[in-house]
XYZ file of C-alpha atoms in Angstrom:
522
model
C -10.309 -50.753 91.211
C -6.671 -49.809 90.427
C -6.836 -50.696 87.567
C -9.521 -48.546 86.092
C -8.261 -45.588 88.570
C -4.993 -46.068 86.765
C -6.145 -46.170 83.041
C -7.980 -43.142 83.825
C -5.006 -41.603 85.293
C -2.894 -42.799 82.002
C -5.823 -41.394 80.018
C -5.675 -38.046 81.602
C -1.875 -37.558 80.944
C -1.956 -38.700 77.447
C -4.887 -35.854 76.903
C -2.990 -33.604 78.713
C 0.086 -34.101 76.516
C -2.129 -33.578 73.480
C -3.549 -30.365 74.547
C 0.077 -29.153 75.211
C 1.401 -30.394 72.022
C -1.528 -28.695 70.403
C -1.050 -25.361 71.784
C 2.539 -25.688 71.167
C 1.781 -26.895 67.859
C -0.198 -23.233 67.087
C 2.007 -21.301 68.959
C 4.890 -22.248 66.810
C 2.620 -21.538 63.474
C 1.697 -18.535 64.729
C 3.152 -15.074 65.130
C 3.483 -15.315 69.217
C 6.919 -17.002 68.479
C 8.145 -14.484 66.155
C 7.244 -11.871 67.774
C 10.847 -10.340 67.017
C 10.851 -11.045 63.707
C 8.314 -9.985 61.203
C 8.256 -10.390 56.559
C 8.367 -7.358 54.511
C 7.019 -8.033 51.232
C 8.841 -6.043 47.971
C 6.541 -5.986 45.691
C 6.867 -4.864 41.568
C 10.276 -3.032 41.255
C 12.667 -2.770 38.242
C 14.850 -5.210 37.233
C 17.516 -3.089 36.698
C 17.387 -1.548 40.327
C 19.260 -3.246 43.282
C 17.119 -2.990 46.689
C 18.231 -2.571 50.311
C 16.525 -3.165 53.697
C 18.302 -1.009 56.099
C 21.764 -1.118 54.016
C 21.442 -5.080 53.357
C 20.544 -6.029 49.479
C 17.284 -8.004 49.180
C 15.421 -9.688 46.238
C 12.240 -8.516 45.638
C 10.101 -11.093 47.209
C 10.089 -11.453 50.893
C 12.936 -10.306 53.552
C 12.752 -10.475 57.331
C 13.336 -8.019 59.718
C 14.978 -8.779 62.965
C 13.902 -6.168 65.274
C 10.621 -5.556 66.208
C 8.519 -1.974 66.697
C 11.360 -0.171 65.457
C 10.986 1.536 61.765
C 13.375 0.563 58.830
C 14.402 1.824 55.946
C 13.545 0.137 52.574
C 15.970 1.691 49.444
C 15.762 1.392 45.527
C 18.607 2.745 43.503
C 19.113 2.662 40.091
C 22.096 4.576 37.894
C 20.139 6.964 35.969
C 17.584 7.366 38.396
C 16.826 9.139 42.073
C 17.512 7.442 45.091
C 13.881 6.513 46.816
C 13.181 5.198 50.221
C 10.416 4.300 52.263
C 9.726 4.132 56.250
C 8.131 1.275 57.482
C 7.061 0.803 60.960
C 6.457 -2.845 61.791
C 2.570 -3.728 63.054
C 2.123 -3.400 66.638
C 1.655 -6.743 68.461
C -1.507 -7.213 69.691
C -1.649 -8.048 73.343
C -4.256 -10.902 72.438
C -2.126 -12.739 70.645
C -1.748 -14.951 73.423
C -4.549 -16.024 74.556
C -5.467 -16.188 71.044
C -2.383 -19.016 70.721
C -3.636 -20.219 74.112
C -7.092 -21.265 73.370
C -6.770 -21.186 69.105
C -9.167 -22.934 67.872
C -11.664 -22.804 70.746
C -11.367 -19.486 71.302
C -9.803 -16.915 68.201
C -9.943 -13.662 70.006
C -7.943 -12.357 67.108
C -10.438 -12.653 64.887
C -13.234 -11.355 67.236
C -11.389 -8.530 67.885
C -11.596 -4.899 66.677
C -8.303 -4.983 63.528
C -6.701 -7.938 64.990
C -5.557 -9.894 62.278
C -4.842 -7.101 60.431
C -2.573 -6.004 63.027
C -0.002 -8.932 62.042
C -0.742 -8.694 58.439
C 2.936 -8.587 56.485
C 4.217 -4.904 56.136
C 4.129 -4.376 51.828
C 6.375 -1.731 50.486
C 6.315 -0.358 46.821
C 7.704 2.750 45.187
C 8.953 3.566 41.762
C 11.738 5.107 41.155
C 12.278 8.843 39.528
C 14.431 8.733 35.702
C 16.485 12.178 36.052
C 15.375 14.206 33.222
C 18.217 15.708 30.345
C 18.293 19.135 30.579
C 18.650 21.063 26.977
C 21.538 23.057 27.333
C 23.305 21.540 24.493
C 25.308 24.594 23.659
C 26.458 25.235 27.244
C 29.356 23.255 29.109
C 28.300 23.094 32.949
C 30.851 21.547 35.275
C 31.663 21.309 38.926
C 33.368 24.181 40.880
C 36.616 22.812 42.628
C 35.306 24.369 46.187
C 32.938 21.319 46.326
C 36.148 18.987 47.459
C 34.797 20.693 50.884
C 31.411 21.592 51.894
C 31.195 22.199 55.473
C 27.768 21.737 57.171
C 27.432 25.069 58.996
C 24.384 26.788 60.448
C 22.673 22.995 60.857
C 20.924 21.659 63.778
C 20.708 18.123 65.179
C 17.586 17.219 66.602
C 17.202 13.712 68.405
C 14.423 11.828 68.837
C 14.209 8.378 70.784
C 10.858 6.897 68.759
C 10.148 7.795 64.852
C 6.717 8.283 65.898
C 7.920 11.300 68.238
C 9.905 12.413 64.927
C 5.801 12.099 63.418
C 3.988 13.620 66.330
C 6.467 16.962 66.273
C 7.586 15.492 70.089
C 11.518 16.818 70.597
C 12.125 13.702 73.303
C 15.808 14.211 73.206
C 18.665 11.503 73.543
C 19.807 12.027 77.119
C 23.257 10.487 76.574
C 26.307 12.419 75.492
C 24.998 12.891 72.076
C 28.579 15.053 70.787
C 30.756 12.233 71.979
C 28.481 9.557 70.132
C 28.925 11.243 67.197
C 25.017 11.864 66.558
C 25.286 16.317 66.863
C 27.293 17.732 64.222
C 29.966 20.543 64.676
C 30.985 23.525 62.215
C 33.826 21.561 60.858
C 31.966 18.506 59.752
C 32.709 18.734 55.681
C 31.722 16.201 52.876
C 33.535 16.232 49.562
C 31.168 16.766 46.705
C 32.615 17.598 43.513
C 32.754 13.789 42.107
C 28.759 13.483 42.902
C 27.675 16.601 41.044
C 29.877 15.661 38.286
C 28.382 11.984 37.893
C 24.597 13.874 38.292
C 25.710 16.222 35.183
C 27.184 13.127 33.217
C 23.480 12.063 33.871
C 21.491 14.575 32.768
C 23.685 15.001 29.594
C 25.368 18.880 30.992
C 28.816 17.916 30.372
C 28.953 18.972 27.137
C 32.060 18.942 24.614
C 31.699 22.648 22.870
C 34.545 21.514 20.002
C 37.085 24.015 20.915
C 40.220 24.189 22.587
C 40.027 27.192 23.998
C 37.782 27.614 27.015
C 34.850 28.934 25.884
C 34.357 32.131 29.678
C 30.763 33.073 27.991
C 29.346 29.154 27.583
C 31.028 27.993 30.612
C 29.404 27.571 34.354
C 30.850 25.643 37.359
C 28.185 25.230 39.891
C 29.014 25.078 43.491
C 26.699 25.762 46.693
C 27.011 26.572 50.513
C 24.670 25.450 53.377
C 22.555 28.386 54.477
C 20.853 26.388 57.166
C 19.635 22.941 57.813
C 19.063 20.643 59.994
C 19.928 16.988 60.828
C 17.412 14.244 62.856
C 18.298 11.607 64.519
C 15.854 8.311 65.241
C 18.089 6.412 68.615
C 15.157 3.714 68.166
C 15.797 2.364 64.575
C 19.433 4.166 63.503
C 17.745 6.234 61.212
C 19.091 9.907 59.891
C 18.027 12.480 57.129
C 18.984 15.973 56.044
C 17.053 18.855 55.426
C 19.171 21.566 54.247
C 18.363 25.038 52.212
C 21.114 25.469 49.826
C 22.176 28.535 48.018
C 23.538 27.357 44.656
C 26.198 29.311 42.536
C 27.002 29.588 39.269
C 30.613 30.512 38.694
C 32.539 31.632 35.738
C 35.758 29.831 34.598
C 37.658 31.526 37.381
C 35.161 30.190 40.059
C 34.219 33.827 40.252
C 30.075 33.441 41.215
C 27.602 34.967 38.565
C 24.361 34.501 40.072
C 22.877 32.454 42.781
C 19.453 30.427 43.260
C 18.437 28.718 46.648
C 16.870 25.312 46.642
C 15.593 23.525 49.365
C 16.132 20.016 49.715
C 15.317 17.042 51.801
C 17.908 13.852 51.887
C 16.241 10.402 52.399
C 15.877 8.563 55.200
C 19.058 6.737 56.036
C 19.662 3.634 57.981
C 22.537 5.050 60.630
C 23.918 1.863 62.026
C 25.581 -0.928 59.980
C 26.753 -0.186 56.308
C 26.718 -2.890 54.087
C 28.146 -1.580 51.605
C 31.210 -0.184 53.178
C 31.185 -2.806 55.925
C 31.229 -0.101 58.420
C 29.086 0.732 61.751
C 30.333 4.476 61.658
C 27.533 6.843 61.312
C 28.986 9.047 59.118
C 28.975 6.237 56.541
C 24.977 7.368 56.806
C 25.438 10.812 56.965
C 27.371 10.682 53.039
C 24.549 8.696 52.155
C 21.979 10.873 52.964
C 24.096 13.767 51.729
C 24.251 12.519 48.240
C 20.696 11.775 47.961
C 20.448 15.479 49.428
C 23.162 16.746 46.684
C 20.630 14.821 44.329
C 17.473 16.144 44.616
C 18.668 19.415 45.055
C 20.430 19.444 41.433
C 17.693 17.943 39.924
C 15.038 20.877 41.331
C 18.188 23.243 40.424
C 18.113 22.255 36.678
C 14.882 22.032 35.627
C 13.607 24.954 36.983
C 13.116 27.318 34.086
C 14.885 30.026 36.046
C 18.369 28.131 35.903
C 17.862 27.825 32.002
C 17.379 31.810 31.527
C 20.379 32.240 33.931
C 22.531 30.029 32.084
C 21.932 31.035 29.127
C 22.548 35.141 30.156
C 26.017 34.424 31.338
C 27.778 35.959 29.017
C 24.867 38.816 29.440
C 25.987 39.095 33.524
C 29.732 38.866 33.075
C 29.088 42.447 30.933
C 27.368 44.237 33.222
C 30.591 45.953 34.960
C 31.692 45.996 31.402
C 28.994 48.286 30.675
C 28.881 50.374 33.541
C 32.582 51.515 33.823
C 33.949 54.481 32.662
C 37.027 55.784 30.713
C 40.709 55.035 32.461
C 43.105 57.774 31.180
C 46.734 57.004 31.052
C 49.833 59.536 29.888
C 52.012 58.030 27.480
C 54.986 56.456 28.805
C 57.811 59.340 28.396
C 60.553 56.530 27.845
C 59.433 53.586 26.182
C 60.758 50.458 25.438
C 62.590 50.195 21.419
C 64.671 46.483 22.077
C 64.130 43.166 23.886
C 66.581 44.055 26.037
C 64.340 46.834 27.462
C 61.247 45.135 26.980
C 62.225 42.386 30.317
C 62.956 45.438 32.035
C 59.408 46.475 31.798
C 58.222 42.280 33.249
C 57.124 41.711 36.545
C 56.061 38.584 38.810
C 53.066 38.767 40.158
C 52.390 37.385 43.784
C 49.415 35.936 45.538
C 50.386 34.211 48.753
C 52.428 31.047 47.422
C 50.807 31.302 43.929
C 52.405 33.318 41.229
C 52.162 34.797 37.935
C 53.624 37.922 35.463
C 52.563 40.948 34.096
C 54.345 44.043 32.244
C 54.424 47.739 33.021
C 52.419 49.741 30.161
C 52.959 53.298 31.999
C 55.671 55.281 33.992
C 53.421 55.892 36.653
C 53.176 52.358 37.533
C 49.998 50.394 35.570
C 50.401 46.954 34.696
C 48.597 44.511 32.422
C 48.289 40.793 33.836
C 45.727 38.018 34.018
C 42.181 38.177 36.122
C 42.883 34.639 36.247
C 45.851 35.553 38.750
C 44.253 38.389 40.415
C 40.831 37.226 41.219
C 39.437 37.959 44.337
C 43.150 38.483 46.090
C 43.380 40.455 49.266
C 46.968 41.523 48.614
C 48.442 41.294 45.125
C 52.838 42.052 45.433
C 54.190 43.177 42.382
C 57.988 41.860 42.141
C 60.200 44.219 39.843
C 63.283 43.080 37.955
C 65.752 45.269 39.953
C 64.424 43.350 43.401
C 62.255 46.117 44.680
C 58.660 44.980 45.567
C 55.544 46.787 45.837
C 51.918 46.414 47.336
C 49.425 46.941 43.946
C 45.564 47.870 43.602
C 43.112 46.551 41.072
C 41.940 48.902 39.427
C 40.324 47.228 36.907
C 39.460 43.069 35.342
C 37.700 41.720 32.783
C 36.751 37.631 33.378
C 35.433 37.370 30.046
C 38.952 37.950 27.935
C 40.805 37.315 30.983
C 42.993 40.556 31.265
C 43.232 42.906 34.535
C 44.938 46.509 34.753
C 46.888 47.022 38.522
C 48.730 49.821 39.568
C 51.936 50.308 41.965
C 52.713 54.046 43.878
C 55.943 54.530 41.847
C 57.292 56.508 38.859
C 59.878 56.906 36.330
C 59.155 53.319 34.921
C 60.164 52.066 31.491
C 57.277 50.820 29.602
C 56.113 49.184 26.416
C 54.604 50.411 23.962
C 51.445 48.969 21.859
C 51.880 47.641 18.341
C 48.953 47.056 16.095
C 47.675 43.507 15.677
C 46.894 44.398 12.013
C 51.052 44.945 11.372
C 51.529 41.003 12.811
C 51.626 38.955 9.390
C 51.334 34.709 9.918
C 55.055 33.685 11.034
C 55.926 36.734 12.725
C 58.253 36.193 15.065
C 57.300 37.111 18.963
C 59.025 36.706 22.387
C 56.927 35.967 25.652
C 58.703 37.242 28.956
C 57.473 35.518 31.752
C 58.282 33.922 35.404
C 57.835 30.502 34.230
C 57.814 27.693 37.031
C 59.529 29.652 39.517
C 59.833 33.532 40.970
C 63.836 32.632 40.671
C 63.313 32.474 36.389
C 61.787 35.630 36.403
C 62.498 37.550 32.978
C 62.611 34.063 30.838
C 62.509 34.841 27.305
C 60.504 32.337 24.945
C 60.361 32.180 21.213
C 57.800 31.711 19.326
C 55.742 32.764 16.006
C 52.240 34.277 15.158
C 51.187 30.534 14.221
C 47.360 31.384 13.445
C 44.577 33.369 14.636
C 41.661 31.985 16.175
C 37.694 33.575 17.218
C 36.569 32.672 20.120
C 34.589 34.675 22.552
C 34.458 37.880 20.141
C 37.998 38.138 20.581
C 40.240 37.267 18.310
C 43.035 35.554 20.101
C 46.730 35.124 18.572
C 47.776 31.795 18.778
C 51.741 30.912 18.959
C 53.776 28.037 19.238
C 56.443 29.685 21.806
C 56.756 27.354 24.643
C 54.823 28.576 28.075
C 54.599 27.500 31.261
C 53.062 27.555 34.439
C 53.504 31.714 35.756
C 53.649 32.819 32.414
C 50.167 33.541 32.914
C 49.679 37.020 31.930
C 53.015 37.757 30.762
C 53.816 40.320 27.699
C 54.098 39.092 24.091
C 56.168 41.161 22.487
C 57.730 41.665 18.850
C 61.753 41.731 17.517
C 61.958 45.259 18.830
C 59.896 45.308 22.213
C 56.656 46.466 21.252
C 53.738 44.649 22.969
C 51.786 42.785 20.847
C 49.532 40.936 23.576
C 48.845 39.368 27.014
C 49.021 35.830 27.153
C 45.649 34.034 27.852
C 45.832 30.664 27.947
C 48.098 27.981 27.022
C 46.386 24.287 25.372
C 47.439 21.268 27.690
C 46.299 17.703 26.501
C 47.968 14.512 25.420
C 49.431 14.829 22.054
C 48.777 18.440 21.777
C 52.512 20.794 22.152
C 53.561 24.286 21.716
C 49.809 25.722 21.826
C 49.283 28.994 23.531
C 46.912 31.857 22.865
C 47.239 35.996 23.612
C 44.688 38.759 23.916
C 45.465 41.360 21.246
C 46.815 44.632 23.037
C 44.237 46.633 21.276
C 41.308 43.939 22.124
C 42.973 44.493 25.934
C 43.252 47.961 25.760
C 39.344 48.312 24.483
C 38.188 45.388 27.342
C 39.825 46.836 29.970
C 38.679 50.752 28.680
C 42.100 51.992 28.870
C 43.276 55.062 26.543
C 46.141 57.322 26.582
C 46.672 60.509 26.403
């Protein structure tokens, strides 16, 4: 009898062992194993495009994800092209799954159940991405305003949720840890430095245009710069992911920076993975937060651009910069009673201009204290110093500029100055010699005299500038040019600096100044 009882016994184990290896067997095949881990399929794409599952490349094909029920960010780039990316949220794991494992093939409750194998079905993610259109502003250069080295998020929220699906349902279940000393709430001083992205986007959609001429064309020039008006940042704990929405108010500046109009455009960044950067091999957040800026910075151009509204304004710059033009009246000046006959009077009459630690010159044209220098100096200053030859220095008021030939008229509360006197442009013949007084470099080399010739004439802007070869630099800016025997012949505009390219500077005529600037004397 043993030995029956014990083949049974034997026989009993061994189908034991089976069943176990058999379960085992379909658990391993199936998803109750890998329940952390779950295939996201990329399908299509562009062959030209590089791909990135939560900042990691991939190939389009399959790529796992580690983490389970948490959403993750799938990213196509492509130069040329927007930045897209999608949210995925893993499928839930059904609960059945187990016994499903358990008692697979006897007993598939996966199958029999309401959506359950399509509950473990592979997530499949597919976008195209958006070409950037050109924009058709051949004849216009458009550039990027210098202020954009330091855009400061002001006036924008963080909001925190725990779950993306709380982000979904509108639910505001905040972090509860010290968000500000994690880094995930944003302060008034947070700043990004744009100015390299909006240049690249304008490379792109063919804006930086060469307009063939040296000198810099103030009526088919725009800088564009913009300030946050509001926004607001989100934060997913569950996941690392971040995104922008901001409502920008865009500006477009004249050479000088100075703002011509404005347009708002609201924008929304992409969602961006927040924890580990691939790229830049870095777990800091804000690695994220320049990431989802610059998609941000992109969309917003591109809705800036091709709105027809941006075109019109563009193209009416020059149209803007003359509405003060139009709208001023008549400045009456008496004659100067002792006026300037010699160079050695004539650097009596120049004067350094001072702006906090930025300088400049300029040259009495009146007794009673008016002065011609450059708007480029004067701007938008709060206090302009006028610095006189004899050492005495005086507070000055603006009474009047002109961006668009680059002159400005300022006035200091004295008297009893020696002035120069205008000279014709019509009476300067091609080799003329002229002399440019100016505080070159330094306020120490105030009253340096330069030589130089009328070299050519050149139309740019409706002005007609005089072009010399007399050697300028830095702070002559708005300094006097002036003939043999001291009469003023012009203000100098600009001066040419490239490679190969020496002794190349350019004046506003005094009459062209005089008539700009709606001066006349009586």
């Amino acid at each position: 009898m043993e030995g029956p009882t014990m083949i049974r016994r034997l026989m009993r184990n061994s189908i034991l062992k089976l069943m176990v290896l058999f379960v085992t067997c379909f658990q391993v095949t199936s998803c109750t194993t890998l329940l952390p881990y779950q295939n996201v399929k990329l399908k299509g794409g562009d062959g030209d495009a590089s791909y990135f599952m939560n900042s990691s490349p991939v190939e389009i094909g399959n790529a796992r994800l580690v983490k389970k029920k948490m959403p993750f960010v799938v990213t196509g780039q492509k130069y040329g092209c927007m930045t897209k990316s999608n949210v995925i949220k893993p499928k839930r794991i059904d609960g059945m799954l187990l016994m499903s494992a358990i008692f697979y093939p006897v007993f598939p409750f996966e199958f029999i159940l309401p959506g359950g194998p399509k509950k473990h079905s592979h997530g499949t993610v597919g976008f195209e991405l958006d070409t950037i259109a050109v924009a058709k502003l051949s004849d216009i250069y458009i550039g990027s305003a210098a202020s954009l080295d330091e855009v400061q998020l002001k006036n924008v929220n963080s909001i925190v949720y725990k779950k993306y699906k709380h982000f979904q349902n509108s639910r505001h279940e905040l972090f509860v840890r010290d968000r500000i000393n994690s880094g995930l709430v944003y302060k008034n001083e947070t700043w990004f430095e744009m100015e390299s992205k909006v240049d690249e986007l304008l490379e792109l959609m063919k804006c930086k245009n060469d307009l063939g001429s040296l000198i810099s064309r103030y009526d088919k020039f725009v800088s564009l710069s913009f300030r946050v008006k509001e926004g607001e940042s989100t934060y997913i704990t569950q996941g690392s992911l971040k995104k922008f929405d901001l409502k920008l108010e865009w500006y477009l500046n004249d050479k000088f920076n100075h703002a011509i109009d404005s347009m708002e455009v609201i924008a929304s960044s992409q969602w961006m993975y927040a924890g580990y950067d691939y790229l830049s091999g870095s777990s800091n957040s804000y690695t994220a937060d320049y990431s989802a800026m610059y998609t941000l910075i992109e969309d917003a151009m591109v809705k800036l651009i091709q709105n027809p509204d941006f075109t019109s304004k563009v193209r009416n710059v020059k149209e803007k910069m003359e509405v003060e033009f139009n709208t001023q009246t008549e400045i009456v000046i008496d004659s100067p009673k002792s006026s300037v006959h010699s160079l050695d009077d004539a650097i009596q009459t120049q004067v350094t201009i001072q702006i906090d630690d930025f300088h400049g010159s300029g040259c009495v044209i009146s007794s009673t204290g008016h002065i011609l220098t450059s708007y480029k100096i004067i701007q938008d200053a709060d206090s302009i110093d006028v610095l006189m030859m004899n050492g005495a220095k005086y507070r000055a008021e603006v009474l009047r500029k002109d961006p668009l030939s680059n002159v400005a008229l300022i006035k200091i509360d004295t008297t009893g100055l020696i002035a120069l006197r205008p000279i014709s442009d019509a009476n300067l013949k091609l080799g003329s010699d002229l002399f440019a007084i100016g505080t070159p470099a330094d306020k120490l080399l105030s009253q340096t005299i330069t030589r130089g010739v009328v070299s050519g004439s050149r139309l740019e802007n409706d002005i007609q500038f005089i072009q010399t070869d007399a050697r300028l630099s830095a702070g002559d800016n708005g300094c006097p040019l002036v003939t043999w025997n001291g009469a003023l012949a012009g203000i100098v505009n600009e001066k040419i600096l490239d490679r190969g390219v020496e002794g190349l500077s350019f004046a506003v005529p005094i009459e062209t100044v005089f008539q700009r600037l709606k001066i006349r004397f009586q």
